[in-house]
mmCIF file of N, CA and C in Angstrom:
data_model
loop_
_atom_site.group_PDB
_atom_site.id
_atom_site.type_symbol
_atom_site.label_atom_id
_atom_site.label_comp_id
_atom_site.label_asym_id
_atom_site.label_seq_id
_atom_site.Cartn_x
_atom_site.Cartn_y
_atom_site.Cartn_z
ATOM 1 N N MET I 17 28.471 -76.767 -93.858
ATOM 2 C CA MET I 17 27.719 -77.877 -93.746
ATOM 3 C C MET I 17 28.092 -79.207 -93.037
ATOM 4 N N SER I 18 26.985 -79.586 -92.257
ATOM 5 C CA SER I 18 27.313 -80.650 -91.716
ATOM 6 C C SER I 18 27.682 -81.819 -92.338
ATOM 7 N N TYR I 19 27.842 -82.992 -91.940
ATOM 8 C CA TYR I 19 28.127 -84.251 -92.427
ATOM 9 C C TYR I 19 26.782 -84.912 -92.806
ATOM 10 N N THR I 20 26.564 -85.222 -94.063
ATOM 11 C CA THR I 20 25.194 -85.512 -94.268
ATOM 12 C C THR I 20 25.283 -86.787 -95.085
ATOM 13 N N TRP I 21 24.685 -87.880 -95.201
ATOM 14 C CA TRP I 21 24.356 -88.927 -96.380
ATOM 15 C C TRP I 21 24.997 -88.374 -97.531
ATOM 16 N N HIS I 22 24.493 -87.355 -98.452
ATOM 17 C CA HIS I 22 24.838 -86.849 -99.725
ATOM 18 C C HIS I 22 26.254 -86.784 -99.819
ATOM 19 N N LEU I 23 26.824 -86.493 -98.475
ATOM 20 C CA LEU I 23 28.153 -86.043 -98.835
ATOM 21 C C LEU I 23 29.108 -87.339 -98.773
ATOM 22 N N TYR I 24 28.744 -88.204 -98.079
ATOM 23 C CA TYR I 24 29.142 -89.669 -98.313
ATOM 24 C C TYR I 24 29.035 -90.529 -99.712
ATOM 25 N N VAL I 25 27.728 -90.027 -100.015
ATOM 26 C CA VAL I 25 27.585 -90.330 -101.472
ATOM 27 C C VAL I 25 28.681 -89.686 -102.685
ATOM 28 N N MET I 26 28.811 -88.779 -102.473
ATOM 29 C CA MET I 26 29.484 -87.952 -103.264
ATOM 30 C C MET I 26 30.984 -88.363 -103.133
ATOM 31 N N GLY I 27 31.524 -88.507 -101.945
ATOM 32 C CA GLY I 27 32.788 -89.244 -101.697
ATOM 33 C C GLY I 27 33.080 -90.773 -102.231
ATOM 34 N N ALA I 28 31.632 -91.587 -102.172
ATOM 35 C CA ALA I 28 31.903 -92.757 -103.036
ATOM 36 C C ALA I 28 31.875 -92.853 -104.268
ATOM 37 N N ILE I 29 31.171 -91.847 -104.728
ATOM 38 C CA ILE I 29 31.297 -91.699 -106.656
ATOM 39 C C ILE I 29 32.281 -91.331 -106.902
ATOM 40 N N TYR I 30 33.493 -90.502 -105.975
ATOM 41 C CA TYR I 30 34.761 -90.464 -106.687
ATOM 42 C C TYR I 30 35.257 -91.458 -106.430
ATOM 43 N N VAL I 31 35.200 -92.273 -105.362
ATOM 44 C CA VAL I 31 36.113 -93.245 -104.958
ATOM 45 C C VAL I 31 35.872 -94.349 -106.111
ATOM 46 N N LEU I 32 34.892 -94.696 -106.491
ATOM 47 C CA LEU I 32 34.373 -95.605 -107.652
ATOM 48 C C LEU I 32 34.724 -95.248 -108.797
ATOM 49 N N ALA I 33 34.540 -93.873 -109.113
ATOM 50 C CA ALA I 33 35.517 -93.505 -110.218
ATOM 51 C C ALA I 33 37.025 -93.546 -110.525
ATOM 52 N N GLY I 34 37.558 -93.509 -109.251
ATOM 53 C CA GLY I 34 38.863 -93.619 -109.332
ATOM 54 C C GLY I 34 39.331 -94.942 -109.438
ATOM 55 N N ILE I 35 38.653 -95.776 -108.650
ATOM 56 C CA ILE I 35 38.893 -97.246 -109.014
ATOM 57 C C ILE I 35 38.762 -97.665 -110.601
ATOM 58 N N MET I 36 37.648 -97.058 -111.214
ATOM 59 C CA MET I 36 37.305 -97.302 -112.549
ATOM 60 C C MET I 36 38.839 -97.205 -113.703
ATOM 61 N N HIS I 37 39.665 -96.178 -113.082
ATOM 62 C CA HIS I 37 40.675 -95.535 -113.798
ATOM 63 C C HIS I 37 41.591 -96.999 -113.647
ATOM 64 N N PHE I 38 41.973 -97.858 -112.548
ATOM 65 C CA PHE I 38 42.646 -99.062 -112.919
ATOM 66 C C PHE I 38 41.911 -100.213 -113.222
ATOM 67 N N ILE I 39 40.705 -100.456 -113.368
ATOM 68 C CA ILE I 39 39.889 -101.531 -113.863
ATOM 69 C C ILE I 39 40.021 -101.291 -115.452
ATOM 70 N N LYS I 40 39.419 -100.109 -115.936
ATOM 71 C CA LYS I 40 39.539 -99.903 -117.126
ATOM 72 C C LYS I 40 40.273 -99.029 -117.836
ATOM 73 N N PRO I 41 41.537 -98.977 -117.716
ATOM 74 C CA PRO I 41 42.732 -97.999 -118.134
ATOM 75 C C PRO I 41 42.412 -97.431 -119.408
ATOM 76 N N ARG I 42 42.254 -98.335 -120.290
ATOM 77 C CA ARG I 42 42.387 -98.239 -121.966
ATOM 78 C C ARG I 42 40.738 -96.976 -122.078
ATOM 79 N N VAL I 43 40.053 -97.038 -121.409
ATOM 80 C CA VAL I 43 39.060 -96.298 -121.635
ATOM 81 C C VAL I 43 39.344 -94.613 -121.423
ATOM 82 N N TYR I 44 40.127 -94.764 -120.285
ATOM 83 C CA TYR I 44 40.560 -93.056 -119.558
ATOM 84 C C TYR I 44 41.651 -92.626 -120.642
ATOM 85 N N MET I 45 42.343 -93.519 -121.064
ATOM 86 C CA MET I 45 43.568 -93.353 -122.035
ATOM 87 C C MET I 45 43.320 -92.637 -123.299
ATOM 88 N N ALA I 46 41.957 -93.290 -123.902
ATOM 89 C CA ALA I 46 41.491 -93.063 -125.364
ATOM 90 C C ALA I 46 41.060 -91.651 -125.231
ATOM 91 N N ILE I 47 40.502 -91.125 -124.405
ATOM 92 C CA ILE I 47 40.139 -89.868 -124.149
ATOM 93 C C ILE I 47 40.977 -88.715 -123.664
ATOM 94 N N MET I 48 42.398 -89.315 -123.261
ATOM 95 C CA MET I 48 43.287 -88.011 -123.292
ATOM 96 C C MET I 48 43.861 -87.537 -124.005
ATOM 97 N N PRO I 49 43.833 -85.811 -124.109
ATOM 98 C CA PRO I 49 44.600 -85.284 -125.043
ATOM 99 C C PRO I 49 45.768 -85.787 -125.563
ATOM 100 N N ARG I 50 46.053 -85.304 -126.952
ATOM 101 C CA ARG I 50 47.067 -85.919 -127.412
ATOM 102 C C ARG I 50 48.365 -85.010 -127.144
ATOM 103 N N TYR I 51 48.210 -83.904 -126.704
ATOM 104 C CA TYR I 51 49.150 -83.227 -126.143
ATOM 105 C C TYR I 51 49.820 -83.718 -124.811
ATOM 106 N N LEU I 52 49.442 -84.230 -124.067
ATOM 107 C CA LEU I 52 49.827 -84.605 -122.648
ATOM 108 C C LEU I 52 50.520 -85.608 -122.318
ATOM 109 N N PRO I 53 51.315 -85.727 -121.979
ATOM 110 C CA PRO I 53 52.225 -87.231 -122.126
ATOM 111 C C PRO I 53 51.952 -88.015 -121.033
ATOM 112 N N ASN I 54 52.937 -89.301 -121.416
ATOM 113 C CA ASN I 54 52.678 -90.207 -120.404
ATOM 114 C C ASN I 54 51.297 -90.584 -120.084
ATOM 115 N N HIS I 55 50.351 -91.163 -120.743
ATOM 116 C CA HIS I 55 49.056 -91.065 -120.532
ATOM 117 C C HIS I 55 48.513 -92.063 -119.539
ATOM 118 N N ARG I 56 49.264 -93.348 -119.589
ATOM 119 C CA ARG I 56 49.294 -94.157 -118.408
ATOM 120 C C ARG I 56 49.183 -93.724 -117.177
ATOM 121 N N LEU I 57 50.429 -93.009 -116.904
ATOM 122 C CA LEU I 57 50.717 -92.572 -115.772
ATOM 123 C C LEU I 57 49.815 -91.250 -115.522
ATOM 124 N N LEU I 58 49.211 -90.570 -116.246
ATOM 125 C CA LEU I 58 48.199 -89.608 -115.879
ATOM 126 C C LEU I 58 46.835 -90.295 -115.292
ATOM 127 N N VAL I 59 46.326 -91.463 -116.186
ATOM 128 C CA VAL I 59 45.330 -92.032 -115.633
ATOM 129 C C VAL I 59 45.505 -92.579 -114.343
ATOM 130 N N GLN I 60 46.636 -92.966 -113.990
ATOM 131 C CA GLN I 60 46.744 -93.726 -112.873
ATOM 132 C C GLN I 60 47.012 -92.675 -111.701
ATOM 133 N N LEU I 61 47.385 -91.568 -111.664
ATOM 134 C CA LEU I 61 47.451 -90.617 -111.278
ATOM 135 C C LEU I 61 46.089 -89.726 -110.702
ATOM 136 N N SER I 62 45.379 -89.540 -111.694
ATOM 137 C CA SER I 62 43.840 -89.076 -111.556
ATOM 138 C C SER I 62 42.999 -89.985 -110.908
ATOM 139 N N GLY I 63 42.952 -91.623 -111.019
ATOM 140 C CA GLY I 63 42.583 -92.200 -110.418
ATOM 141 C C GLY I 63 42.807 -92.335 -108.905
ATOM 142 N N VAL I 64 44.480 -92.560 -108.564
ATOM 143 C CA VAL I 64 44.824 -92.233 -107.300
ATOM 144 C C VAL I 64 43.898 -90.783 -106.561
ATOM 145 N N ALA I 65 44.037 -89.938 -107.378
ATOM 146 C CA ALA I 65 43.545 -88.500 -106.799
ATOM 147 C C ALA I 65 42.016 -88.371 -106.433
ATOM 148 N N GLU I 66 41.549 -89.216 -107.323
ATOM 149 C CA GLU I 66 39.926 -89.129 -107.307
ATOM 150 C C GLU I 66 39.468 -90.039 -105.834
ATOM 151 N N ILE I 67 40.246 -91.102 -105.974
ATOM 152 C CA ILE I 67 40.178 -92.215 -104.726
ATOM 153 C C ILE I 67 40.483 -91.104 -103.397
ATOM 154 N N GLY I 68 41.358 -90.494 -103.557
ATOM 155 C CA GLY I 68 42.147 -89.857 -102.198
ATOM 156 C C GLY I 68 41.206 -88.689 -101.711
ATOM 157 N N MET I 69 40.658 -87.881 -102.731
ATOM 158 C CA MET I 69 39.945 -87.023 -102.339
ATOM 159 C C MET I 69 38.277 -87.413 -101.920
ATOM 160 N N GLY I 70 37.769 -88.422 -102.666
ATOM 161 C CA GLY I 70 36.711 -89.225 -102.287
ATOM 162 C C GLY I 70 36.503 -89.436 -100.756
ATOM 163 N N LEU I 71 37.747 -89.932 -100.312
ATOM 164 C CA LEU I 71 37.816 -90.647 -98.950
ATOM 165 C C LEU I 71 38.312 -89.442 -98.367
ATOM 166 N N GLY I 72 38.622 -88.857 -98.685
ATOM 167 C CA GLY I 72 39.131 -86.943 -97.939
ATOM 168 C C GLY I 72 38.133 -86.195 -97.389
ATOM 169 N N VAL I 73 36.750 -86.697 -98.358
ATOM 170 C CA VAL I 73 35.631 -85.685 -97.857
ATOM 171 C C VAL I 73 34.862 -86.174 -96.892
ATOM 172 N N CYS I 74 34.961 -87.372 -96.464
ATOM 173 C CA CYS I 74 34.396 -88.134 -95.234
ATOM 174 C C CYS I 74 34.895 -88.056 -94.105
ATOM 175 N N PHE I 75 35.917 -87.190 -93.819
ATOM 176 C CA PHE I 75 36.783 -87.156 -92.372
ATOM 177 C C PHE I 75 36.950 -85.353 -92.143
ATOM 178 N N PRO I 76 36.547 -84.895 -91.147
ATOM 179 C CA PRO I 76 36.618 -83.728 -90.825
ATOM 180 C C PRO I 76 38.061 -83.129 -90.991
ATOM 181 N N PHE I 77 39.079 -83.552 -90.842
ATOM 182 C CA PHE I 77 40.573 -82.871 -90.957
ATOM 183 C C PHE I 77 40.758 -82.429 -92.118
ATOM 184 N N SER I 78 39.894 -83.456 -93.068
ATOM 185 C CA SER I 78 40.485 -83.033 -94.768
ATOM 186 C C SER I 78 39.442 -82.975 -95.704
ATOM 187 N N LYS I 79 38.074 -82.544 -94.983
ATOM 188 C CA LYS I 79 37.245 -82.628 -96.063
ATOM 189 C C LYS I 79 37.413 -81.429 -96.916
ATOM 190 N N ASN I 80 37.986 -80.081 -96.640
ATOM 191 C CA ASN I 80 37.882 -78.798 -96.985
ATOM 192 C C ASN I 80 38.975 -78.839 -98.211
ATOM 193 N N TYR I 81 40.126 -79.623 -97.623
ATOM 194 C CA TYR I 81 41.118 -79.756 -98.893
ATOM 195 C C TYR I 81 40.758 -80.521 -100.095
ATOM 196 N N ALA I 82 40.147 -81.899 -99.639
ATOM 197 C CA ALA I 82 39.649 -82.727 -100.387
ATOM 198 C C ALA I 82 38.617 -81.956 -101.508
ATOM 199 N N ILE I 83 37.543 -80.873 -100.756
ATOM 200 C CA ILE I 83 36.685 -80.424 -101.702
ATOM 201 C C ILE I 83 37.397 -79.439 -102.578
ATOM 202 N N TYR I 84 38.321 -78.680 -101.926
ATOM 203 C CA TYR I 84 39.323 -77.984 -102.794
ATOM 204 C C TYR I 84 39.831 -78.719 -104.437
ATOM 205 N N GLY I 85 40.320 -79.554 -103.664
ATOM 206 C CA GLY I 85 41.093 -80.587 -104.950
ATOM 207 C C GLY I 85 40.011 -81.117 -105.734
ATOM 208 N N LEU I 86 38.926 -81.228 -105.283
ATOM 209 C CA LEU I 86 37.778 -82.010 -106.609
ATOM 210 C C LEU I 86 37.189 -81.066 -107.250
ATOM 211 N N ILE I 87 37.138 -79.574 -107.127
ATOM 212 C CA ILE I 87 36.913 -78.849 -107.776
ATOM 213 C C ILE I 87 38.159 -78.005 -108.459
ATOM 214 N N LEU I 88 39.317 -78.402 -108.473
ATOM 215 C CA LEU I 88 40.470 -78.029 -109.159
ATOM 216 C C LEU I 88 40.445 -78.997 -110.096
ATOM 217 N N MET I 89 40.320 -80.721 -109.696
ATOM 218 C CA MET I 89 40.205 -81.596 -110.624
ATOM 219 C C MET I 89 39.297 -81.337 -111.633
ATOM 220 N N LEU I 90 37.650 -81.191 -111.165
ATOM 221 C CA LEU I 90 36.797 -80.996 -112.272
ATOM 222 C C LEU I 90 37.049 -79.863 -113.141
ATOM 223 N N ALA I 91 38.067 -78.856 -112.861
ATOM 224 C CA ALA I 91 37.999 -77.711 -113.816
ATOM 225 C C ALA I 91 39.123 -78.218 -115.042
ATOM 226 N N VAL I 92 39.988 -78.819 -114.436
ATOM 227 C CA VAL I 92 41.364 -79.337 -115.251
ATOM 228 C C VAL I 92 40.467 -80.476 -116.286
ATOM 229 N N PHE I 93 39.679 -81.472 -115.550
ATOM 230 C CA PHE I 93 39.169 -82.172 -116.681
ATOM 231 C C PHE I 93 38.053 -81.811 -117.795
ATOM 232 N N LEU I 94 37.504 -80.352 -117.545
ATOM 233 C CA LEU I 94 37.194 -79.749 -118.579
ATOM 234 C C LEU I 94 37.861 -79.599 -119.919
ATOM 235 N N LEU I 95 39.173 -79.837 -119.611
ATOM 236 C CA LEU I 95 40.070 -79.846 -121.017
ATOM 237 C C LEU I 95 39.899 -81.251 -121.897
ATOM 238 N N VAL I 96 39.800 -82.339 -120.877
ATOM 239 C CA VAL I 96 39.287 -83.648 -121.618
ATOM 240 C C VAL I 96 37.973 -83.550 -122.109
ATOM 241 N N HIS I 97 37.097 -82.734 -121.586
ATOM 242 C CA HIS I 97 35.646 -82.817 -121.983
ATOM 243 C C HIS I 97 35.637 -82.287 -123.521
ATOM 244 N N PHE I 98 36.478 -81.049 -123.478
ATOM 245 C CA PHE I 98 36.404 -80.059 -124.500
ATOM 246 C C PHE I 98 37.474 -80.869 -125.765
ATOM 247 N N TYR I 99 38.485 -81.832 -125.424
ATOM 248 C CA TYR I 99 39.144 -82.480 -126.338
ATOM 249 C C TYR I 99 38.147 -83.566 -127.274
ATOM 250 N N MET I 100 37.569 -84.141 -126.189
ATOM 251 C CA MET I 100 36.240 -85.267 -126.609
ATOM 252 C C MET I 100 35.306 -84.632 -127.695
ATOM 253 N N LEU I 101 35.088 -83.102 -127.532
ATOM 254 C CA LEU I 101 34.134 -82.720 -128.155
ATOM 255 C C LEU I 101 35.276 -82.491 -130.015
ATOM 256 N N SER I 102 36.457 -82.242 -129.752
ATOM 257 C CA SER I 102 36.738 -81.810 -130.970
ATOM 258 C C SER I 102 37.478 -83.170 -131.476
ATOM 259 N N GLU I 103 37.670 -83.873 -131.161
ATOM 260 C CA GLU I 103 38.414 -85.153 -131.701
ATOM 261 C C GLU I 103 37.236 -86.042 -131.722
ATOM 262 N N LYS I 104 37.174 -86.632 -133.023
ATOM 263 C CA LYS I 104 36.240 -87.662 -133.408
ATOM 264 C C LYS I 104 36.514 -89.231 -132.389
ATOM 265 N N LYS I 105 37.870 -89.780 -132.834
ATOM 266 C CA LYS I 105 38.296 -90.478 -132.140
ATOM 267 C C LYS I 105 38.374 -90.321 -130.486
ATOM 268 N N ALA I 106 38.476 -89.669 -129.696
ATOM 269 C CA ALA I 106 38.538 -89.267 -128.405
ATOM 270 C C ALA I 106 36.903 -89.298 -128.130
ATOM 271 N N SER I 107 35.793 -89.151 -128.969
ATOM 272 C CA SER I 107 34.649 -88.957 -128.511
ATOM 273 C C SER I 107 34.140 -90.404 -128.183
ATOM 274 N N ALA I 108 35.069 -91.546 -128.136
ATOM 275 C CA ALA I 108 34.649 -92.956 -127.786
ATOM 276 C C ALA I 108 32.816 -93.168 -128.213
ATOM 277 N N GLY I 109 32.489 -92.569 -129.515
ATOM 278 C CA GLY I 109 31.533 -92.916 -130.034
ATOM 279 C C GLY I 109 30.123 -92.643 -129.346
ATOM 280 N N ILE I 110 30.426 -91.177 -128.349
ATOM 281 C CA ILE I 110 29.335 -90.949 -127.765
ATOM 282 C C ILE I 110 28.834 -89.384 -128.228
ATOM 283 N N PRO I 111 27.583 -89.672 -128.304
ATOM 284 C CA PRO I 111 27.053 -88.564 -129.329
ATOM 285 C C PRO I 111 27.232 -87.109 -128.627
ATOM 286 N N LYS I 112 27.441 -86.325 -130.201
ATOM 287 C CA LYS I 112 27.743 -84.871 -129.590
ATOM 288 C C LYS I 112 27.051 -84.434 -128.366
ATOM 289 N N TRP I 113 25.629 -84.524 -128.604
ATOM 290 C CA TRP I 113 24.632 -83.802 -127.659
ATOM 291 C C TRP I 113 25.080 -84.124 -126.109
ATOM 292 N N VAL I 114 25.367 -85.448 -126.082
ATOM 293 C CA VAL I 114 25.768 -85.928 -124.547
ATOM 294 C C VAL I 114 27.078 -85.286 -124.235
ATOM 295 N N LEU I 115 28.000 -85.217 -125.045
ATOM 296 C CA LEU I 115 29.236 -84.556 -125.056
ATOM 297 C C LEU I 115 29.332 -83.063 -124.533
ATOM 298 N N TRP I 116 28.255 -82.500 -125.150
ATOM 299 C CA TRP I 116 28.041 -80.919 -124.619
ATOM 300 C C TRP I 116 27.149 -80.710 -123.471
ATOM 301 N N ALA I 117 26.282 -81.941 -123.216
ATOM 302 C CA ALA I 117 25.671 -81.894 -122.103
ATOM 303 C C ALA I 117 26.735 -81.837 -120.542
ATOM 304 N N ARG I 118 27.642 -82.562 -120.653
ATOM 305 C CA ARG I 118 28.458 -82.894 -120.032
ATOM 306 C C ARG I 118 29.120 -81.942 -119.561
ATOM 307 N N LEU I 119 29.306 -80.625 -120.275
ATOM 308 C CA LEU I 119 29.955 -79.549 -119.949
ATOM 309 C C LEU I 119 29.119 -78.946 -118.620
ATOM 310 N N PRO I 120 27.986 -78.764 -118.790
ATOM 311 C CA PRO I 120 27.550 -77.870 -117.527
ATOM 312 C C PRO I 120 27.720 -78.719 -116.365
ATOM 313 N N LEU I 121 27.467 -80.438 -116.682
ATOM 314 C CA LEU I 121 27.366 -81.221 -115.675
ATOM 315 C C LEU I 121 28.478 -80.826 -114.752
ATOM 316 N N GLN I 122 29.988 -80.502 -115.289
ATOM 317 C CA GLN I 122 31.148 -80.312 -114.609
ATOM 318 C C GLN I 122 30.807 -79.495 -113.205
ATOM 319 N N PHE I 123 30.123 -78.059 -113.875
ATOM 320 C CA PHE I 123 30.037 -77.196 -112.861
ATOM 321 C C PHE I 123 28.842 -77.506 -111.718
ATOM 322 N N VAL I 124 27.948 -78.320 -112.293
ATOM 323 C CA VAL I 124 26.944 -78.987 -111.029
ATOM 324 C C VAL I 124 28.103 -79.346 -110.403
ATOM 325 N N LEU I 125 28.885 -80.700 -110.697
ATOM 326 C CA LEU I 125 29.365 -81.209 -109.393
ATOM 327 C C LEU I 125 30.574 -80.222 -109.112
ATOM 328 N N MET I 126 30.994 -79.221 -109.503
ATOM 329 C CA MET I 126 31.660 -77.964 -108.697
ATOM 330 C C MET I 126 30.955 -77.591 -107.545
ATOM 331 N N TYR I 127 29.874 -77.302 -107.680
ATOM 332 C CA TYR I 127 29.264 -76.472 -107.076
ATOM 333 C C TYR I 127 28.646 -77.377 -105.858
ATOM 334 N N TRP I 128 28.176 -78.851 -106.403
ATOM 335 C CA TRP I 128 27.768 -79.761 -105.339
ATOM 336 C C TRP I 128 29.121 -79.850 -104.234
ATOM 337 N N ALA I 129 29.976 -79.875 -104.959
ATOM 338 C CA ALA I 129 31.621 -79.908 -103.583
ATOM 339 C C ALA I 129 31.342 -78.833 -102.875
ATOM 340 N N TYR I 130 31.640 -77.487 -103.563
ATOM 341 C CA TYR I 130 31.690 -76.420 -102.921
ATOM 342 C C TYR I 130 30.548 -76.165 -101.809
ATOM 343 N N SER I 131 29.191 -76.846 -102.032
ATOM 344 C CA SER I 131 28.353 -76.391 -101.176
ATOM 345 C C SER I 131 28.795 -77.321 -99.637
ATOM 346 N N TYR I 132 29.791 -77.976 -99.670
ATOM 347 C CA TYR I 132 30.232 -78.391 -98.334
ATOM 348 C C TYR I 132 31.374 -77.941 -97.686
ATOM 349 N N LEU I 133 31.515 -76.623 -98.364
ATOM 350 C CA LEU I 133 32.415 -75.534 -97.541
ATOM 351 C C LEU I 133 31.763 -75.379 -96.263
#
């Protein structure tokens, strides 16, 4: 698929999401599963990854690598979504129905990225 405006929109969404990891790190640390070590470092690394892959989809030489990375990252983030469903404190006060609705959204986001390969 060629480079279209919505590919750049997708990239911008991930760049902004990655930046938020540094602006509001506590929000992300609160939803990290307890069994993962060093929450601050993981939040920072995932923020850098989102920024890098968001930028990466905008250039022909890195687009496919970034897309595969986004799909993998979204799959890994499913762990966080399930954790938020299982732990009241990690749900951050978000209603259960919204947390459930986010699960299929992950697959929609994966498909959106995949559609540019």
